Amino acid sequence: MSVYTASTTAPVNIATLKYWGKRDKTLNLPTNSSISVTLSQKDLRTLTSAACSETFKEDRLWLNGKEESLSSERTRACLGDLKKLRSELEAADASLPKLSTYGLHIVSENNFPTAAGLASSAAGFAALVVAIAKLYKLPQDMSELSKIARKGSGSACRSLFGGYVAWEMGDQTDGEDSKAVEVAPLGHWPGMKAAILVVSDDKKDTPSTSGMQLTVATSDLFQHRIKDLVPKRFVEMKESILNKDFPTFAELTMKDSNSFHAVCLDSYPPIFYLNDTSKKIIKLIHKLNELEGEVIAAYTFDAGPNAVVYYEEKNESKVLGFLYKVFHQVEGWKKQEVPSTLNFEFDDQLYKGVSKVILTEIGPGPQETEESLVNELGLPK
Ligand code: PMV
């Protein structure tokens, strides 16, 4: 009995121009284009192994050591597309083993706790699609595969590339032109760093899909956002990345995060993802930029209270020293942080709202790996 296997890792990405709103819920087609930075897999990544064999009766999935049901329509849509592409290869070349008819075993693990509240679905779906594409020896490039990952989770399509990535919304109803493309590779502007402030929060607000649906259906501001703001910002942000113009990139990033949370608040009933700690972090970053006399740090928040602060390596001691002064009691610092000598007032209890800092940086796309999560029988090790 032969067991075929393949493994890959895939990164997390954090949008600097947010995707919010679907024009097609099944295909995950967005109402606007978006841009993101791919983060280093040293700190945040999903490792996925895929295996198939004639003897496997059904498709099975294990996430972080636990078998999960494969009933989710999103996952089924990805598997269906990948099997279809494989069956086309098999139809064209009769000598190929009929992998598309075999059961699939998928084993996946994150190197960070899911409880941290960081979007793991992007890395998860990207890794799933790339691992199976490798197993099936599919010739499709990353942009083509991104359309499959998109059906799993919209933002996942951007995790197929490293560096600076755009998701072009497209306008076709079948989604064939709604895909991720590289804006600039990692090496173009490698000094981009990110400090993630994991904000403690017991209860989650609305999940992203229902939140988006509510915003599209009820927010008046939303039309202004997708028609007048985002298309212009999309062009300007790409330009700022190509020019390595941090102040412009940072301002656009902060404004777009605020605009996204504004349309959430403008939904009816309103959706709140930012909490008091998040809002105080926003104020702090503006204070830092004001005291420095230039924009050296940018915050952005997804559908939750965690802050991601982007900055350039050349300003690391200024940005981290500033944050260290406020949050030094929190775990996750590298040893050498020196508190800033800047004088500013801050809430000395604010650190209590943050459970952890994750210091990371821009990183590459999915990586081939020798590491495997399955044994010779195609079961989790
Ligand atoms: O891909 P989803 O359904 O997890 O939605 C992601 C939405 C945001 O994280 C808020 C924005 C984005 O572009 O990633």
GROMACS .gro file of C-alpha atoms and ligand atoms in nm, residues 13-20 22 28 34-36 74 119 121-122 152-156 158 167 208-209 212 260-261 273 301-304, ligand 1:
model
   48
   13ASN     CA    1  -0.102   3.813   0.726
   14ILE     CA    2  -0.234   4.133   0.881
   15ALA     CA    3  -0.421   4.370   0.651
   16THR     CA    4  -0.317   4.733   0.629
   17LEU     CA    5  -0.612   4.803   0.393
   18LYS     CA    6  -0.899   4.599   0.531
   19TYR     CA    7  -1.128   4.352   0.357
   20TRP     CA    8  -1.475   4.407   0.503
   22LYS     CA    9  -1.876   4.025   0.075
   28ASN     CA   10  -1.606   3.486  -0.053
   34SER     CA   11  -0.731   4.489   0.022
   35ILE     CA   12  -0.358   4.494   0.108
   36SER     CA   13  -0.161   4.311   0.376
   74ARG     CA   14  -1.568   2.621   0.331
  119ALA     CA   15  -0.661   3.513   1.315
  121SER     CA   16  -0.776   3.087   0.969
  122ALA     CA   17  -0.569   3.268   0.706
  152GLY     CA   18  -1.190   2.884   0.277
  153SER     CA   19  -1.145   3.228   0.432
  154GLY     CA   20  -1.122   3.549   0.231
  155SER     CA   21  -0.811   3.682   0.400
  156ALA     CA   22  -0.638   3.341   0.351
  158ARG     CA   23  -0.321   3.683   0.089
  167TRP     CA   24  -0.609   4.091  -0.297
  208SER     CA   25  -1.629   3.822   1.069
  209THR     CA   26  -1.877   3.669   0.822
  212MET     CA   27  -1.962   4.180   0.728
  260PHE     CA   28  -1.321   4.981   0.910
  261HIS     CA   29  -1.410   5.015   1.280
  273TYR     CA   30  -1.433   4.512   1.810
  301PHE     CA   31  -0.691   4.629   1.444
  302ASP     CA   32  -0.882   4.337   1.289
  303ALA     CA   33  -1.215   4.196   1.406
  304GLY     CA   34  -1.102   4.195   1.770
  382PMV     O1   35  -1.107   3.632   0.609
  382PMV     P1   36  -1.193   3.660   0.728
  382PMV     O2   37  -1.333   3.613   0.710
  382PMV     O3   38  -1.130   3.607   0.855
  382PMV     O4   39  -1.205   3.819   0.746
  382PMV     C1   40  -1.095   3.901   0.777
  382PMV     C2   41  -1.138   4.040   0.805
  382PMV     C3   42  -1.034   4.131   0.865
  382PMV     O5   43  -0.934   4.058   0.932
  382PMV     C4   44  -1.101   4.221   0.967
  382PMV     C5   45  -0.971   4.222   0.759
  382PMV     C6   46  -0.869   4.161   0.667
  382PMV     O6   47  -0.856   4.214   0.556
  382PMV     O7   48  -0.800   4.064   0.704
   0.00000   0.00000   0.00000
